[in-house]
PDB file of C-alpha atoms in Angstrom:
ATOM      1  CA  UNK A   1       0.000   0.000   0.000  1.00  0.00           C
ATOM      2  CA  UNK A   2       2.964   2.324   0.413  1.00  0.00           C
ATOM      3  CA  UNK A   3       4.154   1.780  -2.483  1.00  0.00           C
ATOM      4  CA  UNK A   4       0.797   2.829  -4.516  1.00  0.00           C
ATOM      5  CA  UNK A   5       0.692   5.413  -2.420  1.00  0.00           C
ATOM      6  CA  UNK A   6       4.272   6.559  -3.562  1.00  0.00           C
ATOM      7  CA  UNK A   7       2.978   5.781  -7.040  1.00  0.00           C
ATOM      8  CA  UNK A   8       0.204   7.809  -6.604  1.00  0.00           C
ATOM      9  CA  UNK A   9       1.517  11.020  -4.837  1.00  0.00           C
ATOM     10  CA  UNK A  10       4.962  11.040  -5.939  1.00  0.00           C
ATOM     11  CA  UNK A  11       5.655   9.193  -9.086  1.00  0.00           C
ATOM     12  CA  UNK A  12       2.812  10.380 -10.979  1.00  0.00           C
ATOM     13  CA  UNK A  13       2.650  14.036  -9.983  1.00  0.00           C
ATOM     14  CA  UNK A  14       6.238  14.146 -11.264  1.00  0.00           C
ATOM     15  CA  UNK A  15       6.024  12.212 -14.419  1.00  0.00           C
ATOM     16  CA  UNK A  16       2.571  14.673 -15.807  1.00  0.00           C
ATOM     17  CA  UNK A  17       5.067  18.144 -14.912  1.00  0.00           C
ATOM     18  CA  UNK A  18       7.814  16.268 -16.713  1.00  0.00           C
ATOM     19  CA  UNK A  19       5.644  15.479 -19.311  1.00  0.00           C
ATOM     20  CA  UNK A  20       4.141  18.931 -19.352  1.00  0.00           C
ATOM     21  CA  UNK A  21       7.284  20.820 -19.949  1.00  0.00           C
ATOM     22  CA  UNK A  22       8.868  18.546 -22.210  1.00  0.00           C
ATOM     23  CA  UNK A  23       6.451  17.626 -24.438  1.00  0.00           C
ATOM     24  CA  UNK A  24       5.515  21.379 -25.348  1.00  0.00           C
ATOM     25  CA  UNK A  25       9.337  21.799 -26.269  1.00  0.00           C
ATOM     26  CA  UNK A  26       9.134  18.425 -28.375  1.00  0.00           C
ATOM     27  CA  UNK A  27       5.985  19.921 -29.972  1.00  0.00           C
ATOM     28  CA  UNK A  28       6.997  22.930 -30.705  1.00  0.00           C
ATOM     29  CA  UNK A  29      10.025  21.782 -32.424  1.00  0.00           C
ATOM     30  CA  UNK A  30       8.271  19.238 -34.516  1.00  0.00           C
ATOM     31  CA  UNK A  31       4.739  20.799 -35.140  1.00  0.00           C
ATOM     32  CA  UNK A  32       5.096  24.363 -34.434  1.00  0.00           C
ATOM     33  CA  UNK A  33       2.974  25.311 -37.242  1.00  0.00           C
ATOM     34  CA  UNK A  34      -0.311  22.994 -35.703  1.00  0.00           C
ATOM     35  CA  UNK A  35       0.533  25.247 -32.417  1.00  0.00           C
ATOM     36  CA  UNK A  36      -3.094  26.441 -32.282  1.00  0.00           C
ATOM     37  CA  UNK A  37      -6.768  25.692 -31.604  1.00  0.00           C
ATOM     38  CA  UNK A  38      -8.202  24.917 -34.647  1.00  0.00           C
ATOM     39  CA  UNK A  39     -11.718  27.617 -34.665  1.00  0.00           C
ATOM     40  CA  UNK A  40     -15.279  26.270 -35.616  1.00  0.00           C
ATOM     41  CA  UNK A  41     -17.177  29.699 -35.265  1.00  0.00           C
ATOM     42  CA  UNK A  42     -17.830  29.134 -38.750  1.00  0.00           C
ATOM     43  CA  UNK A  43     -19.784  25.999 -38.019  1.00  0.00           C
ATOM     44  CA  UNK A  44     -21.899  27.355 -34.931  1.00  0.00           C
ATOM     45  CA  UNK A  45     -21.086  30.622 -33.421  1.00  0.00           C
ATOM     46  CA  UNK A  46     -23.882  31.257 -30.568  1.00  0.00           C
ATOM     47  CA  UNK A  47     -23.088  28.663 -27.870  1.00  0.00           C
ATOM     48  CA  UNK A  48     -19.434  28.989 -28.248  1.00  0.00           C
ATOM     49  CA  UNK A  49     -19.852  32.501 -27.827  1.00  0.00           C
ATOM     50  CA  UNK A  50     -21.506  31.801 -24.601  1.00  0.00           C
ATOM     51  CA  UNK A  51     -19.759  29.054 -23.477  1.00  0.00           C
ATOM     52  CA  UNK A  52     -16.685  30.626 -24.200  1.00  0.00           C
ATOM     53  CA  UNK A  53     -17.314  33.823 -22.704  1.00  0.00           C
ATOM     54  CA  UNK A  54     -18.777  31.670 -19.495  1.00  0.00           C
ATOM     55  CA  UNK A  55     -15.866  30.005 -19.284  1.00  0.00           C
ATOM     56  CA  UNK A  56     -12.756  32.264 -19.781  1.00  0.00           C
ATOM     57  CA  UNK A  57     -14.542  34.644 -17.193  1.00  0.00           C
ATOM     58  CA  UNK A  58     -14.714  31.996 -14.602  1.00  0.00           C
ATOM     59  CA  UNK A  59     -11.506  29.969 -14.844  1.00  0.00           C
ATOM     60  CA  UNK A  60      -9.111  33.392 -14.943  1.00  0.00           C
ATOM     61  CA  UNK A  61     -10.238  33.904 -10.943  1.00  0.00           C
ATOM     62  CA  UNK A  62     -10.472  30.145 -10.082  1.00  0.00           C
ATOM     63  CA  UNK A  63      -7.026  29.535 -11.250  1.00  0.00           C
ATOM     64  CA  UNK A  64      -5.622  32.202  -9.240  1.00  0.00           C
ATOM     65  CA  UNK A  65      -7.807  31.086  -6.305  1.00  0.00           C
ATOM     66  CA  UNK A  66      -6.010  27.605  -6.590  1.00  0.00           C
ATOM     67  CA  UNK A  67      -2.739  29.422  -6.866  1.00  0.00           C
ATOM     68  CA  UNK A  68      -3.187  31.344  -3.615  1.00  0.00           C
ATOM     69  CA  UNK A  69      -4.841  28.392  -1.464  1.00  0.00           C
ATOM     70  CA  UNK A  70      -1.912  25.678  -2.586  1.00  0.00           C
ATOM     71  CA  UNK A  71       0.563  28.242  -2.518  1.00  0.00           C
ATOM     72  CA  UNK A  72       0.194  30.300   0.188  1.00  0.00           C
ATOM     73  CA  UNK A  73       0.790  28.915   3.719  1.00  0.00           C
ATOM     74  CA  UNK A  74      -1.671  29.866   6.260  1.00  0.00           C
ATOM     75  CA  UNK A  75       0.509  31.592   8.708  1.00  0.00           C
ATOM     76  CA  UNK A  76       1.260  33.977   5.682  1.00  0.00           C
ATOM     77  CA  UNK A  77      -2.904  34.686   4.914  1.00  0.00           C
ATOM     78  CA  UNK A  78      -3.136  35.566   8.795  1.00  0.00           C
ATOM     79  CA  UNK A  79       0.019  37.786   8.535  1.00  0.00           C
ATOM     80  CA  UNK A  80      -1.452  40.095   6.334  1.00  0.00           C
ATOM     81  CA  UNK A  81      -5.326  39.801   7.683  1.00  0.00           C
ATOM     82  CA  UNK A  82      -7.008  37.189   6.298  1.00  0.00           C
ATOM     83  CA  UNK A  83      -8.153  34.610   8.611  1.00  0.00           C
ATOM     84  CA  UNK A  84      -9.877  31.047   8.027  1.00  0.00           C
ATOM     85  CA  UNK A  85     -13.096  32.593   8.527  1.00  0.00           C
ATOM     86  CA  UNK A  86     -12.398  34.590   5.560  1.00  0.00           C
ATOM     87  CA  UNK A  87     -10.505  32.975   3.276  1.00  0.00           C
ATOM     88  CA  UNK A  88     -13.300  30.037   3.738  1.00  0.00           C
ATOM     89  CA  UNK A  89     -16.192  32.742   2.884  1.00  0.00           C
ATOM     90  CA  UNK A  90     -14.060  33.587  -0.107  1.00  0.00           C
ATOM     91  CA  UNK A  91     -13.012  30.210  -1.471  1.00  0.00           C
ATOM     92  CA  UNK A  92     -16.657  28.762  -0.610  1.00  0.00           C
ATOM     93  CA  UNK A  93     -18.941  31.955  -1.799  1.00  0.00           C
ATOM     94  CA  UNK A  94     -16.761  33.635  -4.407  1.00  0.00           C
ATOM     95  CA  UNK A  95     -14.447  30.790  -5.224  1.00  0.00           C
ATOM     96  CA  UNK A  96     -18.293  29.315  -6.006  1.00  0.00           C
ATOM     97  CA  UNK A  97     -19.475  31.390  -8.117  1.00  0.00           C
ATOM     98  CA  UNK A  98     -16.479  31.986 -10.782  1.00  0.00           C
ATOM     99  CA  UNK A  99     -16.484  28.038 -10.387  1.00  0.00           C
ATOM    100  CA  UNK A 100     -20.004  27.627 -11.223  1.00  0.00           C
ATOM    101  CA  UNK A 101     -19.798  29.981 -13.852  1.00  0.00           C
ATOM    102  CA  UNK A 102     -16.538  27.939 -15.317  1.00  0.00           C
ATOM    103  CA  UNK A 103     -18.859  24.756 -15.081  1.00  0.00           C
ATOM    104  CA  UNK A 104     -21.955  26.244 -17.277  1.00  0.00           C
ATOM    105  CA  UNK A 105     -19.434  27.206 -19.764  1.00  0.00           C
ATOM    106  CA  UNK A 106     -17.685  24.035 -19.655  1.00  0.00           C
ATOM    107  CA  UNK A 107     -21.254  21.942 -20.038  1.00  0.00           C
ATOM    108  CA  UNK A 108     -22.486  24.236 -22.699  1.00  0.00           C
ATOM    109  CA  UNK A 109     -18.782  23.927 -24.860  1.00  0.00           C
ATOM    110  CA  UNK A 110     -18.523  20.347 -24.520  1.00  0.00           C
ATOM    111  CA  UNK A 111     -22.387  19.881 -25.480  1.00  0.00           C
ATOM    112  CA  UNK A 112     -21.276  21.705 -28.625  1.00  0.00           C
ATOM    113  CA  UNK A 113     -18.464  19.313 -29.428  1.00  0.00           C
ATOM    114  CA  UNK A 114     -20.297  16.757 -29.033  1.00  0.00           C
ATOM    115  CA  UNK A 115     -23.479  17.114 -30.290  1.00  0.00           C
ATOM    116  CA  UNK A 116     -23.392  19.224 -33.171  1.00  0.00           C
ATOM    117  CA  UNK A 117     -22.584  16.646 -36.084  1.00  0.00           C
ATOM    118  CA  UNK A 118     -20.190  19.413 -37.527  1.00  0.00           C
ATOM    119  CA  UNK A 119     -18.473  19.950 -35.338  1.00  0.00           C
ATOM    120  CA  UNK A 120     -17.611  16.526 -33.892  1.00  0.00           C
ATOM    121  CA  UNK A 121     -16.390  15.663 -37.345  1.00  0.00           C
ATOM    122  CA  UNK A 122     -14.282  18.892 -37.237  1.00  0.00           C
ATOM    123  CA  UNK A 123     -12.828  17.901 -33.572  1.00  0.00           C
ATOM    124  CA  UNK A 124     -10.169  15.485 -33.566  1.00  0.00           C
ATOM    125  CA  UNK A 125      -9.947  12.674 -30.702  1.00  0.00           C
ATOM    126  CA  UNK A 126      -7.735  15.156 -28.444  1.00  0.00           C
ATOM    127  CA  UNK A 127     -10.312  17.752 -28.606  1.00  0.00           C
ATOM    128  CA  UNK A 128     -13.242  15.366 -27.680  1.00  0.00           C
ATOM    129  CA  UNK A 129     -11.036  14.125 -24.882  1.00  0.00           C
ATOM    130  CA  UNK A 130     -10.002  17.938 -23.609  1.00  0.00           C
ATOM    131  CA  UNK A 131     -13.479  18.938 -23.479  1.00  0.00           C
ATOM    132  CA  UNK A 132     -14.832  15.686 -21.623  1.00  0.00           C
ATOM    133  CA  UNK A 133     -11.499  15.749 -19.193  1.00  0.00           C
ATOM    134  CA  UNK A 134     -11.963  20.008 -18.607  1.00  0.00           C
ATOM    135  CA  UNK A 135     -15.547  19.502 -17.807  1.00  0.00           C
ATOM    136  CA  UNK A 136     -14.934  16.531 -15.355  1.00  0.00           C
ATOM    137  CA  UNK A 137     -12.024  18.233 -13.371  1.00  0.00           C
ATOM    138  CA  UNK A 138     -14.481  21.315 -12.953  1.00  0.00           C
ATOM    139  CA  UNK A 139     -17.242  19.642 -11.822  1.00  0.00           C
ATOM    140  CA  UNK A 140     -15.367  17.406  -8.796  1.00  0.00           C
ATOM    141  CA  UNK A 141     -13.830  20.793  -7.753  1.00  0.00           C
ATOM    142  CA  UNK A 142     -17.594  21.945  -7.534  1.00  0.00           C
ATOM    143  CA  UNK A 143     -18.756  19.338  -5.965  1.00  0.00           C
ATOM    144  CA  UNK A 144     -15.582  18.964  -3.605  1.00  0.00           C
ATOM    145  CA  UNK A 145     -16.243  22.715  -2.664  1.00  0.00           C
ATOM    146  CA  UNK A 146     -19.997  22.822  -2.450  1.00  0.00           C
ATOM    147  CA  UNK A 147     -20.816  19.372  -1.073  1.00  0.00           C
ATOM    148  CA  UNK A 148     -17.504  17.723   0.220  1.00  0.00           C
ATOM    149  CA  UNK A 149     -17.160  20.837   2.591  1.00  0.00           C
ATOM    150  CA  UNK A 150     -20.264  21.025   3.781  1.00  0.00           C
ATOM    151  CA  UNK A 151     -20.072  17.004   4.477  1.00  0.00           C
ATOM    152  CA  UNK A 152     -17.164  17.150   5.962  1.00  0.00           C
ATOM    153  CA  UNK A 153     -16.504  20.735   7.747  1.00  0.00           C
ATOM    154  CA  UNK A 154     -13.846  19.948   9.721  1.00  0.00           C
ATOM    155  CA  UNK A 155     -11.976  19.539   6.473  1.00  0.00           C
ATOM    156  CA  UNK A 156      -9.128  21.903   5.617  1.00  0.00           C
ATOM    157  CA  UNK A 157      -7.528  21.371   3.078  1.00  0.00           C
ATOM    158  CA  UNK A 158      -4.420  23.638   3.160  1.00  0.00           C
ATOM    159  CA  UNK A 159      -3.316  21.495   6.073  1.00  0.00           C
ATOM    160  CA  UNK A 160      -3.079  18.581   3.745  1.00  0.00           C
ATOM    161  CA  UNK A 161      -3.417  19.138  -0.044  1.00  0.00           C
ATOM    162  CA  UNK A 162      -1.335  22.498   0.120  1.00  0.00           C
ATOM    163  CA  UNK A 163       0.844  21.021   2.638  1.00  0.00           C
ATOM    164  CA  UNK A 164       1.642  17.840  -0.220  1.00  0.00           C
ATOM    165  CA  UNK A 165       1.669  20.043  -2.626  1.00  0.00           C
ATOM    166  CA  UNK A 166       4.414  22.789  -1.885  1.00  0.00           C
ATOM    167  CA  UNK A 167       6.266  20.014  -0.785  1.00  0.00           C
ATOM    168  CA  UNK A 168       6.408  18.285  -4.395  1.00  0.00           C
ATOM    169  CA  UNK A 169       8.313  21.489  -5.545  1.00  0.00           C
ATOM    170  CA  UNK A 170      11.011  20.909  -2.468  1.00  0.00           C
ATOM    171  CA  UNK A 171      11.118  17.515  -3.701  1.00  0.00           C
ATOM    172  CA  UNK A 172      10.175  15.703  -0.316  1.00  0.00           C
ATOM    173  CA  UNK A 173       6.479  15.333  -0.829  1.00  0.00           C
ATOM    174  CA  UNK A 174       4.908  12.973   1.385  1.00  0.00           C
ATOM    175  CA  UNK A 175       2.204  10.636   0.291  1.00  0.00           C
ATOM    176  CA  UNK A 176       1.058   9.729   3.597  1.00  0.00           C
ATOM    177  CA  UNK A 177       0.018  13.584   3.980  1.00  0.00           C
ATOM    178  CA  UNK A 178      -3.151  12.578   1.850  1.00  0.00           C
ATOM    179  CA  UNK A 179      -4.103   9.412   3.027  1.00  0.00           C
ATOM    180  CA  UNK A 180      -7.210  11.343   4.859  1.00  0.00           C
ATOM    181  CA  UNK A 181      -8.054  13.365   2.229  1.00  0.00           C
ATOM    182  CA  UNK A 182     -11.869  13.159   0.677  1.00  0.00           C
ATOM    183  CA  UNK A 183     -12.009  11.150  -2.530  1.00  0.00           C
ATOM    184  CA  UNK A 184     -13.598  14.332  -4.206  1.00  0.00           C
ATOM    185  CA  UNK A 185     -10.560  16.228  -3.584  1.00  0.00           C
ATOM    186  CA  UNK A 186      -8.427  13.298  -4.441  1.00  0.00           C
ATOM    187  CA  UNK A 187      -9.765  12.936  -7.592  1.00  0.00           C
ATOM    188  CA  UNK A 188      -9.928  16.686  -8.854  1.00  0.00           C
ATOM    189  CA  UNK A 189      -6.339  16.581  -7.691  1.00  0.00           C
ATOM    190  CA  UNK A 190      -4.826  13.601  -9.482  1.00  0.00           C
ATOM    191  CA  UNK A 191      -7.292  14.602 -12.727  1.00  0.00           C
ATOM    192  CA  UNK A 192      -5.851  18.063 -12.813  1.00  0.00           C
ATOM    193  CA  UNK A 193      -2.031  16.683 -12.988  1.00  0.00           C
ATOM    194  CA  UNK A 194      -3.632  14.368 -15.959  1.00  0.00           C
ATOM    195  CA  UNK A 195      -4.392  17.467 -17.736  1.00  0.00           C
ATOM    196  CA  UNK A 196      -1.282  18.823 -17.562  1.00  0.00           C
ATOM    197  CA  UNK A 197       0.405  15.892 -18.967  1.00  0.00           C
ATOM    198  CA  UNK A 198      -2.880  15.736 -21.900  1.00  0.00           C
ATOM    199  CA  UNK A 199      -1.861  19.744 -22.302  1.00  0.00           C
ATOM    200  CA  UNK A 200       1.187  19.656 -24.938  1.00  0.00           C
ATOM    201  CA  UNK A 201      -0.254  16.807 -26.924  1.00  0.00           C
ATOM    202  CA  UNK A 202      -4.435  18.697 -27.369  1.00  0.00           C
ATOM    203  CA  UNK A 203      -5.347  22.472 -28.252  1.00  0.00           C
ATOM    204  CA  UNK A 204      -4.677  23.469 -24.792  1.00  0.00           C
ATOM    205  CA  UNK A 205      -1.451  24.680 -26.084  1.00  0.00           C
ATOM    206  CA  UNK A 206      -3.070  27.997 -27.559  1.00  0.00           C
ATOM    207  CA  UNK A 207      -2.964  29.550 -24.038  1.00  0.00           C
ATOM    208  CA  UNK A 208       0.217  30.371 -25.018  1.00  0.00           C
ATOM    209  CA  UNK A 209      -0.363  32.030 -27.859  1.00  0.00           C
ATOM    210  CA  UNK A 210      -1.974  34.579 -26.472  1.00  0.00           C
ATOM    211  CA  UNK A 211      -1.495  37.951 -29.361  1.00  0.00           C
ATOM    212  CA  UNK A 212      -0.588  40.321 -26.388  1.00  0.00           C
ATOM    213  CA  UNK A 213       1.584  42.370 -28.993  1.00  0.00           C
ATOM    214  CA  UNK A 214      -1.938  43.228 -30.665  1.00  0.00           C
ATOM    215  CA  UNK A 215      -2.094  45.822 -27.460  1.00  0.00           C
ATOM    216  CA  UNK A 216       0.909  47.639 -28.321  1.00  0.00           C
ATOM    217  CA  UNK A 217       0.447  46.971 -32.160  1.00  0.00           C
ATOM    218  CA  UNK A 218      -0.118  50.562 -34.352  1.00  0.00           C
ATOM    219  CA  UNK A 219      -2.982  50.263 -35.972  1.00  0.00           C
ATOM    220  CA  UNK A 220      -3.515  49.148 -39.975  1.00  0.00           C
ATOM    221  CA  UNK A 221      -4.696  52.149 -42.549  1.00  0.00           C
ATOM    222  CA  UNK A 222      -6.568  51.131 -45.646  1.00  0.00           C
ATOM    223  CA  UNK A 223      -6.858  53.538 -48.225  1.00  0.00           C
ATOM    224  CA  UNK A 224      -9.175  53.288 -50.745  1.00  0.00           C
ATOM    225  CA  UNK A 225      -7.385  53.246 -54.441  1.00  0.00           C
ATOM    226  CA  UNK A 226      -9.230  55.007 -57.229  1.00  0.00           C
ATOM    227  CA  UNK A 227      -8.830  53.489 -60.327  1.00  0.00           C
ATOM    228  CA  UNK A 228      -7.090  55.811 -62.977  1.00  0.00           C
ATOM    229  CA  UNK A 229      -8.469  56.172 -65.896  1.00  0.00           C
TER     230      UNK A 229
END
C-alpha cells in the first residue's frame, strides 16, 4: 500500500510536470505550425460565444484562487489579515461562483463538441477528450467545494493538499500527507495533474499564444485606391 501510495503522490505528480514541460518543447520543435486551436465559429457561433465567454470569465479567478490556497501557507494569509473565517467565505462563496460559472461554460462547450454533427467531425480525438477531461475536473472541484465541505466541515484542506503540494516542488512530498483526504478532492487533484500531462499533446497549447503584442500593435490604414483612368 505504500508503495501505490508513492505511485500515486509522488511518481505520478512528477512524471505529468515532466511530461508537461517537455512535451511542449518536443511539440513545438516538430509541429510548431499545428501550435493552435483549430476555430469552428464558422460551423456554430452562438453557444461557443456563450460558453466561451462563461468560461474564460470563470476559470481566470479560479485559477488564481487555486494558486493562492496551494501556494500560500496559512501563517502567511493571517500575517497580512485574512483569517480562516475569511478565506473560507471567499473560497466557498466567491471561489463558487467563478467556479459555477466555469462549469456552465464548460457543459455548454462540450455539449457543442459533441453534439453538433459538424463539429464533432471537425474535432479530432484530443479535442473530444479535452473537453470531456476540462468539464470533469471542474465539476469534482464543484462538488468537492460545495458538497464535500459542507459534508465534511472539519476539512481543511491547506493542512493537507497544500501542505503535499508545496512540498512536491522541495522535492520531499509525502504521500502519507493525503491518506485522509476526501475522494472528491483526491480525484480533482490527481485529474488536474492528468491534464497537464494531456496539455502539450491537445489544443490546450493555444494559451500560449496569447497575441498580447496586438495591445501595443499601431494600428492598420486602408486607403481606398481610385482606379485611374
Amino acid at each position: 500500500m505504500e508503495t501505490l501510495d508513492r505511485l500515486i503522490w509522488v511518481v505520478f505528480p512528477y512524471l505529468c510536470m515532466a511530461i508537461f514541460i517537455f512535451g511542449h518543447i518536443y511539440r513545438y520543435r516538430v509541429d510548431k505550425f499545428h501550435w493552435t486551436a483549430k476555430s469552428s465559429e464558422f460551423i456554430e457561433k452562438k453557444q461557443l460565444m456563450i460558453g466561451s465567454l462563461l468560461f474564460h470569465l470563470g476559470i481566470i479567478p479560479v485559477i488564481f484562487g487555486h494558486i493562492g490556497g496551494l501556494a500560500i501557507p496559512i501563517a502567511w494569509m493571517n500575517a497580512v489579515g485574512v483569517n480562516d473565517h475569511l478565506y473560507h467565505i471567499g473560497a466557498i462563496y466567491i471561489g463558487g461562483i467563478f467556479g459555477f460559472m466555469t462549469l456552465i461554460g464548460m457543459i455548454i462547450l462540450t455539449f457543442r463538441r459533441f453534439s453538433i454533427s459538424s463539429v464533432r467531425r471537425l474535432s479530432s480525438f484530443s479535442d473530444l477528450a479535452v473537453n470531456a477531461l476540462l468539464l470533469f475536473i471542474v465539476f469534482v472541484g464543484m462538488y468537492a467545494t460545495l458538497v464535500t465541505n459542507v459534508v465534511q466541515p472539519d476539512f481543511d484542506y491547506r493542512m493537507t493538499v497544500s501542505i503535499w503540494f508545496r512540498d512536491l516542488f522541495l522535492f520531499k512530498a509525502n504521500p502519507a500527507i493525503m491518506a485522509e483526504v476526501p475522494l472528491s478532492f483526491k480525484i480533482h487533484v490527481l485529474t488536474g495533474f492528468a491534464i497537464f500531462a494531456f496539455w502539450p499533446f491537445s489544443r490546450l497549447v493555444h494559451v500560449w499564444s496569447v497575441p498580447l503584442n496586438y495591445v501595443g500593435r499601431s494600428y492598420i490604414l486602408y486607403r481606398r485606391h481610385k482606379p485611374t483612368n
